PDB file of C-alpha atoms in Angstrom:
ATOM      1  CA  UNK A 121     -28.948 -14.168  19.400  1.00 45.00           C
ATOM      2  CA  UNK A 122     -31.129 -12.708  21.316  1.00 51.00           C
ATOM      3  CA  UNK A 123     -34.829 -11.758  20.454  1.00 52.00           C
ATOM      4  CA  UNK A 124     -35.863  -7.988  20.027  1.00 53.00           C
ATOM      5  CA  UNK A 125     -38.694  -6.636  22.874  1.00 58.00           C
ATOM      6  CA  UNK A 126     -41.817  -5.676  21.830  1.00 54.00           C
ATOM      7  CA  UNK A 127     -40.336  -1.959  22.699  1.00 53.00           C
ATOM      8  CA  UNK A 128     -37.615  -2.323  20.818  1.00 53.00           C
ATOM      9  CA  UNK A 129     -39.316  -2.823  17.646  1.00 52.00           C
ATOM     10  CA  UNK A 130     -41.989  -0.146  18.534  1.00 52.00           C
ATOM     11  CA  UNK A 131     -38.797   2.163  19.122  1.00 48.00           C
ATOM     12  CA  UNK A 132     -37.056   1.282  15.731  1.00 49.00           C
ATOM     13  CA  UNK A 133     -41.042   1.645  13.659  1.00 48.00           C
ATOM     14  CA  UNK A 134     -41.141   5.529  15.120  1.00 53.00           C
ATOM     15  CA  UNK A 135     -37.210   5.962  13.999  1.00 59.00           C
ATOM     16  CA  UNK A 136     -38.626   4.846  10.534  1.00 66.00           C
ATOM     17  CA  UNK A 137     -38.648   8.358   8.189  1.00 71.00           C
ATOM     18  CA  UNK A 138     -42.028   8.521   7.089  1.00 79.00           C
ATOM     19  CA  UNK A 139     -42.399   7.750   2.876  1.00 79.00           C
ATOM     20  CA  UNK A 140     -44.041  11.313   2.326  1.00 83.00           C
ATOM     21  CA  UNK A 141     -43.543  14.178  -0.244  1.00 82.00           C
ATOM     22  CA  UNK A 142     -40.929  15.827   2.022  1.00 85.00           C
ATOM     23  CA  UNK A 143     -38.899  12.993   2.719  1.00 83.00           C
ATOM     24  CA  UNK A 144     -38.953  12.636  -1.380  1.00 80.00           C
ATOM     25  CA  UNK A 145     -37.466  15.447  -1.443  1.00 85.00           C
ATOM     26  CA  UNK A 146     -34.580  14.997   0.756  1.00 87.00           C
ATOM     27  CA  UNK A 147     -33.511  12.072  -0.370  1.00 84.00           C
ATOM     28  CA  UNK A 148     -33.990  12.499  -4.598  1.00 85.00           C
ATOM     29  CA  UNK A 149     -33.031  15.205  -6.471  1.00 87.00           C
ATOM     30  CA  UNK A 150     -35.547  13.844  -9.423  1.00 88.00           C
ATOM     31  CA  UNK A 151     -38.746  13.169  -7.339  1.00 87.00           C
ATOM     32  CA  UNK A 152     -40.943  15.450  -5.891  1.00 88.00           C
ATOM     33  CA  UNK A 153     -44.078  13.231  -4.508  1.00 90.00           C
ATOM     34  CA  UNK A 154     -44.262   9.705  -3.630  1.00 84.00           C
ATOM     35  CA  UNK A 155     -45.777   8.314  -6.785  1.00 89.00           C
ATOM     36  CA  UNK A 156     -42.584   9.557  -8.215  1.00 88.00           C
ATOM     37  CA  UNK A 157     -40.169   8.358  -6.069  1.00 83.00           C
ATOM     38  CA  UNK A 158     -41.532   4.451  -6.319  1.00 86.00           C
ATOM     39  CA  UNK A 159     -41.193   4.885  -9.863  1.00 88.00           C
ATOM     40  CA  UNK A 160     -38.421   6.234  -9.310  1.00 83.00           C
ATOM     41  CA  UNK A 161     -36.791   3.081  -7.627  1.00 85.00           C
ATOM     42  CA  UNK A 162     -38.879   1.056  -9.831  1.00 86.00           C
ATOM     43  CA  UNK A 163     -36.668   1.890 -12.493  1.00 83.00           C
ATOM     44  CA  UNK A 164     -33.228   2.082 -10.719  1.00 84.00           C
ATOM     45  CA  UNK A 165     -33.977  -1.505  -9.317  1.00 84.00           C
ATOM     46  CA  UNK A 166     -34.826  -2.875 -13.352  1.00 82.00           C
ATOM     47  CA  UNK A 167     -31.719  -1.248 -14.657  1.00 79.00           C
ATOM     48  CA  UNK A 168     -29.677  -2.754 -11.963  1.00 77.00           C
ATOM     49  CA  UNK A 169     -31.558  -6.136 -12.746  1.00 80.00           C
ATOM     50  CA  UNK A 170     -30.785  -5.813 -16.673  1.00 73.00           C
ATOM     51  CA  UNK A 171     -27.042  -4.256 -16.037  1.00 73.00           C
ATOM     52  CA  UNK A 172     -26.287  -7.287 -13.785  1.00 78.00           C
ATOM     53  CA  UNK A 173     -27.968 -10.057 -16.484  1.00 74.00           C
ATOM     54  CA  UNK A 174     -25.787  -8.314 -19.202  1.00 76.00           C
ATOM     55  CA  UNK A 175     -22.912  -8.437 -17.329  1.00 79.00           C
ATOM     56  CA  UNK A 176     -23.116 -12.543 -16.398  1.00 85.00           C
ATOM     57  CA  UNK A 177     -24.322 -12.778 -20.527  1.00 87.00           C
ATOM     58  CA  UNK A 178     -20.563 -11.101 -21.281  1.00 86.00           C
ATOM     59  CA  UNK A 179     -18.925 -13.003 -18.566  1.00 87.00           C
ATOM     60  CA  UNK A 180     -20.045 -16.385 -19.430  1.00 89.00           C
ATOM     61  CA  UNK A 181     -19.564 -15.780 -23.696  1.00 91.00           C
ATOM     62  CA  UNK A 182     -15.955 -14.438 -22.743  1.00 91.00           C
ATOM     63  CA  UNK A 183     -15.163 -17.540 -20.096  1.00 93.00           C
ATOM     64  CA  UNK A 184     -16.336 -19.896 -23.190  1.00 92.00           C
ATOM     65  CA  UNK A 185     -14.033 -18.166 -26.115  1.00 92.00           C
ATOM     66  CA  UNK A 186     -11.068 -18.945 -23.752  1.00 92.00           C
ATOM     67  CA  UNK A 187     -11.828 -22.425 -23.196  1.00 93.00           C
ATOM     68  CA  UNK A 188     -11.849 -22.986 -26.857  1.00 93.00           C
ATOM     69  CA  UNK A 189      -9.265 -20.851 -27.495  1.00 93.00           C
ATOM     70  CA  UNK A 190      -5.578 -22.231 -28.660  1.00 93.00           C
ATOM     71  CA  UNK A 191      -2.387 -20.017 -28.881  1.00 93.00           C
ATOM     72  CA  UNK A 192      -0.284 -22.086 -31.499  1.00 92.00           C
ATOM     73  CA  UNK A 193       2.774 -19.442 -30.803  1.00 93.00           C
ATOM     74  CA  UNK A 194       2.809 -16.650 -28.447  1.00 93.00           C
ATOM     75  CA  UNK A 195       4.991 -13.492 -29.769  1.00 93.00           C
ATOM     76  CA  UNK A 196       8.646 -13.755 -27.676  1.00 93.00           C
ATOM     77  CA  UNK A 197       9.330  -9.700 -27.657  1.00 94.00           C
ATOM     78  CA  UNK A 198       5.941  -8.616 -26.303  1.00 93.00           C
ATOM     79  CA  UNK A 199       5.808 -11.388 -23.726  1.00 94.00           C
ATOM     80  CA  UNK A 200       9.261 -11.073 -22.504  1.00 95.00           C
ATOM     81  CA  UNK A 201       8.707  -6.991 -22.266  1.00 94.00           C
ATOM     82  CA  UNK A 202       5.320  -7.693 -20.925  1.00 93.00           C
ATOM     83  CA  UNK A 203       6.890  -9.897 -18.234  1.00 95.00           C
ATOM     84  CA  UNK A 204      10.154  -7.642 -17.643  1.00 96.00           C
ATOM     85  CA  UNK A 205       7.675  -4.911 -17.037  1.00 93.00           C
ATOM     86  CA  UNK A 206       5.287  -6.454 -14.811  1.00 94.00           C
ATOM     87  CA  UNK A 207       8.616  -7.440 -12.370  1.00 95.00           C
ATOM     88  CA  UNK A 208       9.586  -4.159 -12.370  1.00 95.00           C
ATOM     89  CA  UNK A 209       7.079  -3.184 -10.901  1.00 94.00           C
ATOM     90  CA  UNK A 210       7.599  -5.158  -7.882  1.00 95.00           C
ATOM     91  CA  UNK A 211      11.332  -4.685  -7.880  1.00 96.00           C
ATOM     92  CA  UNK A 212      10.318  -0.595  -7.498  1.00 96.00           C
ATOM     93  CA  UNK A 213       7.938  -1.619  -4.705  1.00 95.00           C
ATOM     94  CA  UNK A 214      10.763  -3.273  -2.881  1.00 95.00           C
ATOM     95  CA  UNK A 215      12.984  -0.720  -3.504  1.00 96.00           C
ATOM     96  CA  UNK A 216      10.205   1.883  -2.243  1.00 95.00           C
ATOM     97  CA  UNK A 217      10.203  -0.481   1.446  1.00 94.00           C
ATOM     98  CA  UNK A 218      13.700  -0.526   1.391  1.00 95.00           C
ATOM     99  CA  UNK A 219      14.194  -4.159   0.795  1.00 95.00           C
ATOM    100  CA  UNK A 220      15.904  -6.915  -1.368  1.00 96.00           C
ATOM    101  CA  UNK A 221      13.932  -8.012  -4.432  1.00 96.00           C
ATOM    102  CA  UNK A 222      14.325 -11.092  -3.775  1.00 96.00           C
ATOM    103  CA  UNK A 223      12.690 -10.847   0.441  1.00 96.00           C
ATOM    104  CA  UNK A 224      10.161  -8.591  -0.729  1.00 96.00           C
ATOM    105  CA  UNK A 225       8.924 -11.483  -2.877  1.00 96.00           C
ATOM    106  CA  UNK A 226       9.742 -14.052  -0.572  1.00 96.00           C
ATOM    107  CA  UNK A 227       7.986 -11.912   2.756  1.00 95.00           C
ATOM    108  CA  UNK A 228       4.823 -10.674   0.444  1.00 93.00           C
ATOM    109  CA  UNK A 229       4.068 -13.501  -1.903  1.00 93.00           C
ATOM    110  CA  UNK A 230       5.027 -16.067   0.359  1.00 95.00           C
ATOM    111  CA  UNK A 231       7.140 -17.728  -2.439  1.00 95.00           C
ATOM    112  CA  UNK A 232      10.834 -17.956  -3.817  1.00 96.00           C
ATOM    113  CA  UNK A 233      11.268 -15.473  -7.011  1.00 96.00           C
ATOM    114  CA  UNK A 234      11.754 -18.602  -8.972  1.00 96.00           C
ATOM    115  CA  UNK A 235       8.213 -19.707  -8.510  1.00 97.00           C
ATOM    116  CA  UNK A 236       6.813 -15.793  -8.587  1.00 96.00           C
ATOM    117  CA  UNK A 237       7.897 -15.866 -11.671  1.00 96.00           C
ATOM    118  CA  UNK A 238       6.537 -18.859 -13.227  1.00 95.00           C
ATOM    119  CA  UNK A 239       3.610 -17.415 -12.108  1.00 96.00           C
ATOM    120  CA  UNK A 240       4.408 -14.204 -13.692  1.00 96.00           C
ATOM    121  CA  UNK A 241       4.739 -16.185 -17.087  1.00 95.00           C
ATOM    122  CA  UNK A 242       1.434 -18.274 -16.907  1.00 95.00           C
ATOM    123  CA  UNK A 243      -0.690 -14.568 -16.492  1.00 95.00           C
ATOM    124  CA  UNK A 244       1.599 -13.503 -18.756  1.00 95.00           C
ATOM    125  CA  UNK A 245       0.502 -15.880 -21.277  1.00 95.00           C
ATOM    126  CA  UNK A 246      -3.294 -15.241 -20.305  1.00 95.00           C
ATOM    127  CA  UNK A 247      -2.951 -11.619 -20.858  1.00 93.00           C
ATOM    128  CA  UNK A 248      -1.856 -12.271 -24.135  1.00 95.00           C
ATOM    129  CA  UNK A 249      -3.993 -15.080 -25.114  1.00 95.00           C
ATOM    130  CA  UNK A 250      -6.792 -12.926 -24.276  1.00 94.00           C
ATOM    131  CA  UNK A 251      -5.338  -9.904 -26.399  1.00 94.00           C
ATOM    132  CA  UNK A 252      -4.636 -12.318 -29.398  1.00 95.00           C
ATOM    133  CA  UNK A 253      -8.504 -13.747 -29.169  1.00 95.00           C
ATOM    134  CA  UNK A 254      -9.795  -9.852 -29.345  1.00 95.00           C
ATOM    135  CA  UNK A 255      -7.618  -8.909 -31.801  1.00 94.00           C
ATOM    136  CA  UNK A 256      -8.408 -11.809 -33.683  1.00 94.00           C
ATOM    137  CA  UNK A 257     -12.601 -11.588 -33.143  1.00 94.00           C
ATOM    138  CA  UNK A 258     -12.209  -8.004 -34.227  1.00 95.00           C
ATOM    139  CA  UNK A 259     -10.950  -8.567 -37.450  1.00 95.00           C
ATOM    140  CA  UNK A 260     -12.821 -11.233 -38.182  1.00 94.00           C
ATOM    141  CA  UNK A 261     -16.113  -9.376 -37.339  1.00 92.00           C
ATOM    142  CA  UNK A 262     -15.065  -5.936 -38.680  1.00 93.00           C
ATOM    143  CA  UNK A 263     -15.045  -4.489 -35.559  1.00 93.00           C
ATOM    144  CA  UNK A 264     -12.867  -1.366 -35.157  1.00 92.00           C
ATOM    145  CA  UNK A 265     -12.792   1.243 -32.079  1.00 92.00           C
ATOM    146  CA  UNK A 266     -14.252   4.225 -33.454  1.00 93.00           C
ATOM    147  CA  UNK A 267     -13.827   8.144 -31.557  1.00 94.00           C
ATOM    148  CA  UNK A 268     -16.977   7.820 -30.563  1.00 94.00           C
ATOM    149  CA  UNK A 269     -17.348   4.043 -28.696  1.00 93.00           C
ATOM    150  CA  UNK A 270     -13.704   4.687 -27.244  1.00 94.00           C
ATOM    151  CA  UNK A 271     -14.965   7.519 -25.469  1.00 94.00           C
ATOM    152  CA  UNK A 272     -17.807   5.017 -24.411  1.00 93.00           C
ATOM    153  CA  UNK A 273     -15.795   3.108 -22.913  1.00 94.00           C
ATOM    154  CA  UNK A 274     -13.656   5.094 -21.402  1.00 95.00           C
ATOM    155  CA  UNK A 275     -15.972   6.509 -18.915  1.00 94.00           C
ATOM    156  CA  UNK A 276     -17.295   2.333 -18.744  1.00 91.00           C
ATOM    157  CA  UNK A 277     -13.759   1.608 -17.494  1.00 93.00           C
ATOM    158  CA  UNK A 278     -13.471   5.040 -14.716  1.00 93.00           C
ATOM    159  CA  UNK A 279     -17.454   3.418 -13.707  1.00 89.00           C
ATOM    160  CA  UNK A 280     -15.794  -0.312 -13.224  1.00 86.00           C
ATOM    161  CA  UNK A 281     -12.537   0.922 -11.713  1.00 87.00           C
ATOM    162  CA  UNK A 282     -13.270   3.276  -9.451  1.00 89.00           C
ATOM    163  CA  UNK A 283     -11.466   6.407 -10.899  1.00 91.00           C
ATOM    164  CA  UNK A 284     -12.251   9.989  -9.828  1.00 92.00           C
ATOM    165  CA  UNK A 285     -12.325  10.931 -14.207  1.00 94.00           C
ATOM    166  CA  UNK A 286     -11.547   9.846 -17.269  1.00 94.00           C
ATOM    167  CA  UNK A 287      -8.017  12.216 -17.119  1.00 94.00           C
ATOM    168  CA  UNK A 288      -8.116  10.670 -13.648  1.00 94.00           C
ATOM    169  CA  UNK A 289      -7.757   7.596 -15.829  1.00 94.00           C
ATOM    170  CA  UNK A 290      -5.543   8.657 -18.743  1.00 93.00           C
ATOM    171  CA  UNK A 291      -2.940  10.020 -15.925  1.00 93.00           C
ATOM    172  CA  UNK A 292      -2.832   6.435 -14.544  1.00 92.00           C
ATOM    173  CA  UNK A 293      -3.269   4.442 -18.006  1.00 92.00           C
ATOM    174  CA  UNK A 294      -0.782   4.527 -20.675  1.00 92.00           C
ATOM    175  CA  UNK A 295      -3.653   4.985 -23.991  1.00 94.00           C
ATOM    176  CA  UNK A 296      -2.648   1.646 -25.592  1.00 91.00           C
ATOM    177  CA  UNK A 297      -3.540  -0.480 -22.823  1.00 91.00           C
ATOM    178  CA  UNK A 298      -6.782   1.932 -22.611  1.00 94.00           C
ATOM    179  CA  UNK A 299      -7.116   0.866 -26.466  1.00 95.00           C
ATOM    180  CA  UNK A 300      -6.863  -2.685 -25.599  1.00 93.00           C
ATOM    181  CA  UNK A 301      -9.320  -2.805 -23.068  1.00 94.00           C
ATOM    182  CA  UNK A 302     -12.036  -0.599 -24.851  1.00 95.00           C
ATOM    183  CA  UNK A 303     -11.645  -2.692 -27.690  1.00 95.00           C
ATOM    184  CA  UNK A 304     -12.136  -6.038 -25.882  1.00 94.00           C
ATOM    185  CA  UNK A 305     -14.844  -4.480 -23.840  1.00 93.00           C
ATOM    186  CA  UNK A 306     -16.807  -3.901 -27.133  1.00 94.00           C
ATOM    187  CA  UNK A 307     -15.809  -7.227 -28.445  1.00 94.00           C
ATOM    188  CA  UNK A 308     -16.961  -8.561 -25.551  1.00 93.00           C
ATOM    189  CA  UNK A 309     -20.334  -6.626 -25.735  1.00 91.00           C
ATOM    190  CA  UNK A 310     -21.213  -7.906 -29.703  1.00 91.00           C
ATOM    191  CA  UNK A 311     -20.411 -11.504 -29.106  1.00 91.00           C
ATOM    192  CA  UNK A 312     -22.925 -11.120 -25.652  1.00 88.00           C
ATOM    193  CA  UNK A 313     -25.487  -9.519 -28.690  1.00 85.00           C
ATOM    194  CA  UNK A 314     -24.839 -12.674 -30.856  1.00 81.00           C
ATOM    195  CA  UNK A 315     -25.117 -15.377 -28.391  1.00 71.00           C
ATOM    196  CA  UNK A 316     -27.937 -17.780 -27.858  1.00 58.00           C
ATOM    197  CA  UNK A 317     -29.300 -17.967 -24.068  1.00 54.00           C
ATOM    198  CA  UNK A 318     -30.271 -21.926 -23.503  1.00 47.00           C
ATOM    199  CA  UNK A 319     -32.536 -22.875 -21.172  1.00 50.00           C
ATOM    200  CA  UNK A 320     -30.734 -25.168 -18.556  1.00 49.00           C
ATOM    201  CA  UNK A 321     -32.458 -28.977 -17.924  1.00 52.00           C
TER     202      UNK A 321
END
């Protein structure tokens, strides 16, 4: 690498927008002066700081209810639909490229279809592990998905996602699994609430 001249950097200081009231302006739409912009900031740079704490909370409570959760049985019908729909979903994307099932599989996933879909039964089971342990927390905790927090999440989910809307969303979504996810999303959010942070040796 090589080192930047003393003209260089004199260069890139005079490109540097000056931090005044007009350059506030152009760049916020709720700061007029400079004091307000650095509060401004200020602020957006603690909720980012508290949004991405909370998140790592939720992760790490939800990583430790599936360690020390067991599924004694797992219910045959939904995971044999649940894993019938998920490779039909592949077998339309090989029909869409015009190929075999079976050397879409083999050319995309690098795999035979017999080992796809032992792989398709092992997420399988974690997508319904994961569904039992909500379900389960739920009830146990009273926790019920109210008008109100659904619509909550809802626009949560369109924020994580990347969707244009929340019909952008519902268009894409079929409402159960919409149900299912604001629900474990809120699970997920009370046990965060409940846990105890300990302070690491």
């Amino acid at each position: 690498l090589h080192s930047t001249s003393r003209r260089q950097r004199q260069m890139c200081i005079r490109d540097r927008p000056e931090l005044n009231d007009k350059f506030v302006k152009s760049v916020s739409e709720k700061s007029k002066t400079v004091k307000e912009y650095k509060k401004e900031v200020k602020e957006l740079l603690q909720k980012d700081a508290e949004t991405s704490y909370e998140y790592s909370i939720e992760t790490a409570v939800w990583e430790k209810v599936m360690d020390n959760t067991e599924v004694k049985k797992y219910p045959k019908k939904e995971m044999n639909a649940t894993k019938e729909n998920w490779i039909k979903q592949y077998q339309t994307a090989a029909e869409y490229y015009q190929m075999e099932y079976e050397t879409f599989i083999e050319e995309q996933m690098g795999m035979t279809v017999e080992d796809f879909e032992k792989q398709i039964d092992t997420a399988v089971k974690e997508t319904l592990k994961e569904q039992m342990a909500v379900e389960a927390i739920a009830d146990k905790e009273k926790i019920k998905l109210d008008d109100k927090m659904y619509k909550k999440e809802l626009k949560n989910i369109v924020s994580d996602y990347g969707y244009e809307s929340v019909d952008a969303l519902k268009e894409a979504v079929e409402e159960k699994d919409l149900k299912k996810e604001a629900l474990k999303n809120v699970v997920i959010e009370k046990l965060a609430e409940k846990s105890i942070q300990v302070k690491s040796e």
